Tab-separated table of C-alpha atoms in Angstrom:
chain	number	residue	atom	x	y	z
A	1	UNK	CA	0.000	0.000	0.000
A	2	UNK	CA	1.437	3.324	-0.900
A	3	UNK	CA	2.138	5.517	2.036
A	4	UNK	CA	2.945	9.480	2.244
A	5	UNK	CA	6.504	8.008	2.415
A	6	UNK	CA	6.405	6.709	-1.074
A	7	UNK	CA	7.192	9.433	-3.761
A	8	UNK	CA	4.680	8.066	-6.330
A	9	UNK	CA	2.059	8.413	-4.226
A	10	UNK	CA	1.005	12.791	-4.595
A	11	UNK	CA	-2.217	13.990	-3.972
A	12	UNK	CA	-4.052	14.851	-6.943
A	13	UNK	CA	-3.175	18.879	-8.291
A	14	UNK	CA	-7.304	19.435	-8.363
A	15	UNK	CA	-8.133	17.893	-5.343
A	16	UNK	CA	-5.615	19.704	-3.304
A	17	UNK	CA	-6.253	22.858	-5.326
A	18	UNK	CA	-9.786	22.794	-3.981
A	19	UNK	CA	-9.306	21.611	-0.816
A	20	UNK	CA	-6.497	23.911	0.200
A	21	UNK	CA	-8.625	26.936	-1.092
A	22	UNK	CA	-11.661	26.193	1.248
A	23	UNK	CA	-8.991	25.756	4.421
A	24	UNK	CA	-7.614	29.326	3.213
A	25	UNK	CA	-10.924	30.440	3.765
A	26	UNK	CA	-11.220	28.860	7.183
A	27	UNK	CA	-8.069	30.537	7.710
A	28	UNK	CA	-9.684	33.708	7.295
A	29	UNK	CA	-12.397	33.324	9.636
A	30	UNK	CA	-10.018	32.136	12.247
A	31	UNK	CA	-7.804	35.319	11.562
A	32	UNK	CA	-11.331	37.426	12.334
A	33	UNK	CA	-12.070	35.429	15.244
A	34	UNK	CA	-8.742	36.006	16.723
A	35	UNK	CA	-8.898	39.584	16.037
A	36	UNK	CA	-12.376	39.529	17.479
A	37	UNK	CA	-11.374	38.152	20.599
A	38	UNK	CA	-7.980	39.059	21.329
A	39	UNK	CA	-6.536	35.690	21.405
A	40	UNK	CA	-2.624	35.228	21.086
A	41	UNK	CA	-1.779	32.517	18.535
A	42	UNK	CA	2.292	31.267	18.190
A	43	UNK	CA	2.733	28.200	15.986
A	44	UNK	CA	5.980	26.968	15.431
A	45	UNK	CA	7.353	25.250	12.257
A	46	UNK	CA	10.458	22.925	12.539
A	47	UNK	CA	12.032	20.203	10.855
A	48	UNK	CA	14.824	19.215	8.927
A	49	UNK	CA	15.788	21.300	5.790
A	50	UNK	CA	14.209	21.255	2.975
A	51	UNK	CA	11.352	19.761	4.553
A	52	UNK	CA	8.661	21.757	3.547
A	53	UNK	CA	8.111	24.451	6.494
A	54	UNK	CA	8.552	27.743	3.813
A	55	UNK	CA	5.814	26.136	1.340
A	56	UNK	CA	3.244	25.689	4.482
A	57	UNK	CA	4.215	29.317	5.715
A	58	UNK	CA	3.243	30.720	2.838
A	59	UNK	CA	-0.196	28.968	1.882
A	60	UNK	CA	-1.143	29.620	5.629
A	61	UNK	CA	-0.679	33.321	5.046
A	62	UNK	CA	-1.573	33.707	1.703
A	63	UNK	CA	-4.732	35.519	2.258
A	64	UNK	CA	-4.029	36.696	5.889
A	65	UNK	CA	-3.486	40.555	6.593
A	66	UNK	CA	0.542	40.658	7.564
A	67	UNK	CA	-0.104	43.188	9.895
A	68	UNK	CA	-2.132	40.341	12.300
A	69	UNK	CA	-0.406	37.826	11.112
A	70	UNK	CA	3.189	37.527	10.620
A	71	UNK	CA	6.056	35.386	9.603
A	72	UNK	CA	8.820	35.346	12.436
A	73	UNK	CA	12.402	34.049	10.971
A	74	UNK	CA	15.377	35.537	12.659
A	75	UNK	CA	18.730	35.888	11.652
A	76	UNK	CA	21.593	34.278	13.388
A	77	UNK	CA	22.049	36.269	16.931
A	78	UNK	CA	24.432	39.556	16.646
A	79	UNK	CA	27.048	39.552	19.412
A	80	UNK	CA	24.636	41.434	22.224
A	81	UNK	CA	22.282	38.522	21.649
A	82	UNK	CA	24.631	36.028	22.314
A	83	UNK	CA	24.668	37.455	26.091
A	84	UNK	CA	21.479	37.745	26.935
A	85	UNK	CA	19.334	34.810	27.842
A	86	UNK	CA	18.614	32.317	24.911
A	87	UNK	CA	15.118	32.758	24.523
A	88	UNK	CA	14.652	36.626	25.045
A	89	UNK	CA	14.980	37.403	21.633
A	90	UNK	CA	12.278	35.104	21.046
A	91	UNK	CA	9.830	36.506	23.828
A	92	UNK	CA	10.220	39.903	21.573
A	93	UNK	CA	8.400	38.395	19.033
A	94	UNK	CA	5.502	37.102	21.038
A	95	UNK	CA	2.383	38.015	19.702
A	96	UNK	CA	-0.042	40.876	21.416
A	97	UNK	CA	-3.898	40.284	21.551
A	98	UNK	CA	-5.512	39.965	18.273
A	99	UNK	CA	-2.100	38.177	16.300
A	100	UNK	CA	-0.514	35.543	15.692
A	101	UNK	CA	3.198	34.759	14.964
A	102	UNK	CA	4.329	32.201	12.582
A	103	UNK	CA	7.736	30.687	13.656
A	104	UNK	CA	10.124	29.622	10.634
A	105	UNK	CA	11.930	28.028	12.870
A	106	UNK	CA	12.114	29.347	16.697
A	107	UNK	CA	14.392	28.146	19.980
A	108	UNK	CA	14.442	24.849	18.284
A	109	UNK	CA	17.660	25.629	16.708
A	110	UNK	CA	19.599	25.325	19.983
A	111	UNK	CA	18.047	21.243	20.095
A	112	UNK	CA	18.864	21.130	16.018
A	113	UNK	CA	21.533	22.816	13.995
A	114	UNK	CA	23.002	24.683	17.347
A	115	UNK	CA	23.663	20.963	18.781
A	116	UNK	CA	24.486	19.098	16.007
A	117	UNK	CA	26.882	21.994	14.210
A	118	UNK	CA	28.414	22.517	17.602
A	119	UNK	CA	27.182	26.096	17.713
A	120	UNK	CA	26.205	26.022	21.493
A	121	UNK	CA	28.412	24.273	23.859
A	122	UNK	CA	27.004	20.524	25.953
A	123	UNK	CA	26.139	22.587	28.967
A	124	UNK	CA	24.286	25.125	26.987
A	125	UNK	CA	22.134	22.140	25.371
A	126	UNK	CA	21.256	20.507	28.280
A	127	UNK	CA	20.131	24.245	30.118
A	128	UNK	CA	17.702	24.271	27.145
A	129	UNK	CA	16.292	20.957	27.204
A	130	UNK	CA	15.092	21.672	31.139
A	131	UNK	CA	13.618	25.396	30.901
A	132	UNK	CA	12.244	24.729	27.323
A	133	UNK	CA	9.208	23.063	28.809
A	134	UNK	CA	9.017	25.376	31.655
A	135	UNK	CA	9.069	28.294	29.338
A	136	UNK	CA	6.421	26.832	26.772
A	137	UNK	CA	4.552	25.996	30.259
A	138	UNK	CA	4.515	30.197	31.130
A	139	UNK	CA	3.602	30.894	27.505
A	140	UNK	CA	0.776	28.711	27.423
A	141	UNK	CA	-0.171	29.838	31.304
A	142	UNK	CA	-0.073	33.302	29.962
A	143	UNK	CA	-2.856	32.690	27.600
A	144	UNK	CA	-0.907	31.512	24.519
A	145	UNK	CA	-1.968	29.377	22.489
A	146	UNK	CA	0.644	27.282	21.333
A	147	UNK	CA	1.315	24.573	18.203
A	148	UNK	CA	4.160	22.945	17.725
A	149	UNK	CA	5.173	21.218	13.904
A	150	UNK	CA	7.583	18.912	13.134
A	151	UNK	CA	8.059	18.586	9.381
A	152	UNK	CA	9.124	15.071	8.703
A	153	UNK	CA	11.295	14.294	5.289
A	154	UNK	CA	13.243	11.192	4.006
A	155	UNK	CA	16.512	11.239	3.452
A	156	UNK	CA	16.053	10.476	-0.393
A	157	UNK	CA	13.507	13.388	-0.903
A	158	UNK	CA	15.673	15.697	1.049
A	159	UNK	CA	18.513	15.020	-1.351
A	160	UNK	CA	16.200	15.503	-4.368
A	161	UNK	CA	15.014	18.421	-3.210
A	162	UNK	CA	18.634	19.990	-3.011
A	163	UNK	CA	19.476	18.880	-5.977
A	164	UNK	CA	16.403	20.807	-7.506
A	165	UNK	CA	17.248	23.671	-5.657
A	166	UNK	CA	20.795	23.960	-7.037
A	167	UNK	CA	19.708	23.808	-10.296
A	168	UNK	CA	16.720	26.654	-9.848
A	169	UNK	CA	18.441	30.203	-9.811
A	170	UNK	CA	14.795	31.377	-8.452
A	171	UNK	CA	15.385	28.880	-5.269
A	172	UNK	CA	19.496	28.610	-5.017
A	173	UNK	CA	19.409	31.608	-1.988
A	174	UNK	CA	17.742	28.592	-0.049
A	175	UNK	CA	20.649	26.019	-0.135
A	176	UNK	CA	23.610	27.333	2.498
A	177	UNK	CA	26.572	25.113	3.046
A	178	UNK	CA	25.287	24.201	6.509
A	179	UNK	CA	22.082	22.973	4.760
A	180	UNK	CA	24.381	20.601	2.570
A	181	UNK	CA	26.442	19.370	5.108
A	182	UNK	CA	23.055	18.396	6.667
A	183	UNK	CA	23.100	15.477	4.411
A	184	UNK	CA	26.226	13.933	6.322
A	185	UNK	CA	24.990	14.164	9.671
A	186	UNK	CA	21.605	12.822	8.919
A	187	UNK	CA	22.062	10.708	11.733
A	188	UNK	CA	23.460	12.781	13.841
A	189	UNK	CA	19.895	14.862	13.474
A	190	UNK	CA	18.155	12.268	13.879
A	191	UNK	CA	19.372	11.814	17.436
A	192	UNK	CA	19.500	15.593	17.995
A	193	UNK	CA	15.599	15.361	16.877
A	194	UNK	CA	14.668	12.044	19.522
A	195	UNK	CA	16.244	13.881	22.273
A	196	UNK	CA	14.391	17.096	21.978
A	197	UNK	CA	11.073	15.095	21.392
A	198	UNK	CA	11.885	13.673	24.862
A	199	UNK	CA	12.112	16.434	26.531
A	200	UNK	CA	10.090	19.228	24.862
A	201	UNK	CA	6.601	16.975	23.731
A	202	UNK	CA	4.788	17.588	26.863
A	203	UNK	CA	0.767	17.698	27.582
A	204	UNK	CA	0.431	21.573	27.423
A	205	UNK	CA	2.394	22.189	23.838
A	206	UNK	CA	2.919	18.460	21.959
A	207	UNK	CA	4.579	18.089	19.032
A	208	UNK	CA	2.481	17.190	15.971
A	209	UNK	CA	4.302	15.423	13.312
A	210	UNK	CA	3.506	16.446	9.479
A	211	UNK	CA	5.161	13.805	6.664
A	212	UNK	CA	6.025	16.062	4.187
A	213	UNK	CA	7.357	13.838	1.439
A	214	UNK	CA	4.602	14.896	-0.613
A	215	UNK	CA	3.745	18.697	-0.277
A	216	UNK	CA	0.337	18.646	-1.088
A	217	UNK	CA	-0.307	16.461	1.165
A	218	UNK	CA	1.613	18.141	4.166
A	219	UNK	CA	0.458	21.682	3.445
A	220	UNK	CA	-3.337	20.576	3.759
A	221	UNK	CA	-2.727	18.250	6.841
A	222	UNK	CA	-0.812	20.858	8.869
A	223	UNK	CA	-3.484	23.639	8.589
A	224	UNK	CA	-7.071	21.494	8.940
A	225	UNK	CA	-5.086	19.882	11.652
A	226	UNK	CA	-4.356	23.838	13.308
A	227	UNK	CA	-7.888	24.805	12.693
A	228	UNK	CA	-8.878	21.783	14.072
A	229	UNK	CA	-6.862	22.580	17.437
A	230	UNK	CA	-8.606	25.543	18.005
A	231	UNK	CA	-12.485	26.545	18.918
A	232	UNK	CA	-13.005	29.622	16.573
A	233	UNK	CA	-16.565	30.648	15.692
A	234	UNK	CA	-17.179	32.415	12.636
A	235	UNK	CA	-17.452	36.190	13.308
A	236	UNK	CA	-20.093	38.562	11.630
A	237	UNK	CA	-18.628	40.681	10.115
A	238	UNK	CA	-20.235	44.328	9.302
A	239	UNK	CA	-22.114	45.453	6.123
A	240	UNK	CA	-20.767	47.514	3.810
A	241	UNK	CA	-22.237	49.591	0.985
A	242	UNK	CA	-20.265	51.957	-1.430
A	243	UNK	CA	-21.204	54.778	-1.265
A	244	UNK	CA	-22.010	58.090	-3.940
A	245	UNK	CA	-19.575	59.413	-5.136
A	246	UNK	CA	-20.032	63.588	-4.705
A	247	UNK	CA	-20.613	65.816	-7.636
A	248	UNK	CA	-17.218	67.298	-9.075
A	249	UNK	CA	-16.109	70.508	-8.072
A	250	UNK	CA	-14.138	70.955	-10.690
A	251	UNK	CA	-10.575	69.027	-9.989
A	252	UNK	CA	-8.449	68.827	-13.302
A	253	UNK	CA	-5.559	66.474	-12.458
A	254	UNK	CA	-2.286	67.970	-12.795
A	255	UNK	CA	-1.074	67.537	-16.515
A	256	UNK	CA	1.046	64.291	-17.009
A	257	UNK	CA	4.065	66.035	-18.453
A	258	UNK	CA	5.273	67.203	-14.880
A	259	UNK	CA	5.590	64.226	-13.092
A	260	UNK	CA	8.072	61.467	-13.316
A	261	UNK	CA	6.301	57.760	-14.753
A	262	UNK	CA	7.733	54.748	-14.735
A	263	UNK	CA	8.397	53.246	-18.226
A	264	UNK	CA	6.005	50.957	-19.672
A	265	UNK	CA	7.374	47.848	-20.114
A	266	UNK	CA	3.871	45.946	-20.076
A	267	UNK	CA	3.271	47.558	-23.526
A	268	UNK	CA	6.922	47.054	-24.761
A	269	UNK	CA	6.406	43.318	-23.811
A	270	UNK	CA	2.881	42.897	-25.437
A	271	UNK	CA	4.466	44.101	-28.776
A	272	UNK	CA	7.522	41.687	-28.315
A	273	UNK	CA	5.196	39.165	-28.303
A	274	UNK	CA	2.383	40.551	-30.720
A	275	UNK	CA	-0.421	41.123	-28.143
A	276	UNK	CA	-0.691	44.854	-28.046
A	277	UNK	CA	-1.720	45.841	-24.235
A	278	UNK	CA	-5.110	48.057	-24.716
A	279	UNK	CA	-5.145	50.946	-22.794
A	280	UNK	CA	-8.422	52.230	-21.316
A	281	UNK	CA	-8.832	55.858	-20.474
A	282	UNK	CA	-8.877	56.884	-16.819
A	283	UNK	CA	-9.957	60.075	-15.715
A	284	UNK	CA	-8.356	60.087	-12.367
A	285	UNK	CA	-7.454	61.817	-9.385
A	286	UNK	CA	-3.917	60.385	-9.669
C-alpha cells in the first residue's frame, strides 16, 4: 500500500487545489475570530531542511493581513544577543492580543543545527532541554496558544530536493553550506531530533508530526489539523455599501508632463510578443 513516504504516491493537483482553497478560507475566519477576541496565537514550524516548512508558511498566510499575522524568521544572533538569555529574543516576538506569529523556525535551533553543528556548547544544550518546557509551560499559562510542527522528510527526498534547488536560480538563496552538510549528519539529526522530542513533547504544547514527502499532502494536513486545534466561531462581520460618489467641483488632475512615470514595459512586452496591451482611459485623481 502506498504511504505518504512513497514518492509516487502525490495527492491529486485538483483535489488539493480545492481543498487547500476552502482551508484558506477557514483561515480567514479564524484570523477574524482572533482579532475579534484578542486571542494570542504562536505556531511553530520545525524540521529538517528542505522539509517543507517555507511552502506551508506561505499557503497559511496567503490571504491573511501581515499586519495580524506575521512570519517570524530571525537571523543568526548579533554579538549582544549572544549574552542575553537564549530565549529573550524570542519573547520579543511574542504576539499581542488579536495576532498571531508564525515561527520559521524558533528556539528549536539550539536542540537542532546549534547541537548538532556545535554552535552552542554541551552545557548550553542541556540548560535548554530543562527550561524549554518550563518556558512553553509560562507561555501557554499566559494565555498563549501554542502549536508545535515537526516537518518530517526522508533522506532520499531531502537530497532531491537539493538537488532541484541547485539547479533553480529562483530557489538557489535557499541552499547554504550548513544545509548541505546536513546530508552527512543525517544521523546525527536524527538523534538531535529524539532527544528534543523527549524532553520538549509535553501535555500543554505536543509536538504534531507532518510527513512532508509529498507537499500537497503536508500543506493541507498541517493547517485542517491547526484549525482543528482551536475553537473559533465564525465572526459577523459588518455590512458595507459603497457609497455616492459627490458631484465634481471641478478638480483637473495635474497635466502628465510634470511628473516622473515609470516606463512601460507591459506595452513594450505585449508588442515583443504581438499582443498589443489596450489601454483604457482613466480620468483620475492620480
Amino acid at each position: 500500500m502506498a504511504t505518504s513516504k512513497d514518492p509516487t504516491h502525490r495527492l491529486d493537483r485538483k483535489v488539493y487545489e480545492a481543498e487547500l482553497f476552502r482551508l484558506q478560507g477557514e483561515l480567514v475566519k479564524l484570523q477574524e475570530w482572533i482579532r475579534d477576541t484578542g486571542q494570542r496565537v504562536v505556531v511553530l514550524f520545525e524540521g529538517r531542511d528542505a522539509a517543507g516548512k517555507g511552502g506551508a508558511i506561505k499557503r497559511v498566510t496567503e490571504y491573511l493581513s501581515p499586519r495580524q499575522t506575521q512570519i517570524v524568521a530571525l537571523p543568526a544572533p548579533t554579538e549582544r544577543e549572544r549574552t542575553q538569555w537564549y530565549f529573550q529574543r524570542y519573547v520579543e516576538n511574542l504576539p499581542a492580543a488579536g495576532e498571531i506569529r508564525l515561527f520559521d523556525r524558533s528556539w528549536y535551533n539550539r536542540a537542532g543545527v546549534e547541537r548538532v553543528m556545535g554552535y552552542c556548547t554541551p552545557e548550553e544544550h542541556r540548560r535548554f532541554l530543562h527550561q524549554c518546557p518550563i518556558f512553553e509551560r509560562m507561555l501557554v499559562e499566559e494565555g498563549i496558544m501554542l502549536r508545535k510542527y515537526w516537518f518530517s522528510v526522508s533522506d532520499d527526498e531531502q537530497e532531491r530536493r537539493f538537488r532541484s534547488r541547485m539547479k533553480d536560480p529562483m530557489r538557489r538563496w535557499k541552499l547554504s553550506p550548513t544545509d548541505l552538510e546536513s546530508l552527512t549528519r543525517w544521523e546525527a539529526y536524527s538523534r538531535a531530533k529524539d532527544e528534543m522530542l523527549v524532553h520538549t513533547d509535553i501535555p500543554e504544547a505536543p509536538w504534531n508530526v507532518v510527513e512532508s514527502d509529498d507537499k500537497r499532502s503536508a500543506r493541507i494536513n498541517m493547517i485542517a489539523h491547526l484549525l482543528a486545534s482551536i475553537p473559533y466561531e465564525e465572526v459577523e462581520l459588518p455590512r458595507l455599501r459603497m457609497p455616492e460618489r459627490p458631484a465634481s467641483t471641478g478638480y483637473e488632475r495635474t497635466d502628465r508632463s510634470l511628473q516622473t512615470e515609470v516606463p512601460d514595459h507591459a506595452a513594450e512586452v505585449g508588442r515583443r510578443e504581438g499582443r498589443p496591451v489596450h489601454r483604457r482611459h482613466r480620468e483620475d485623481m492620480g
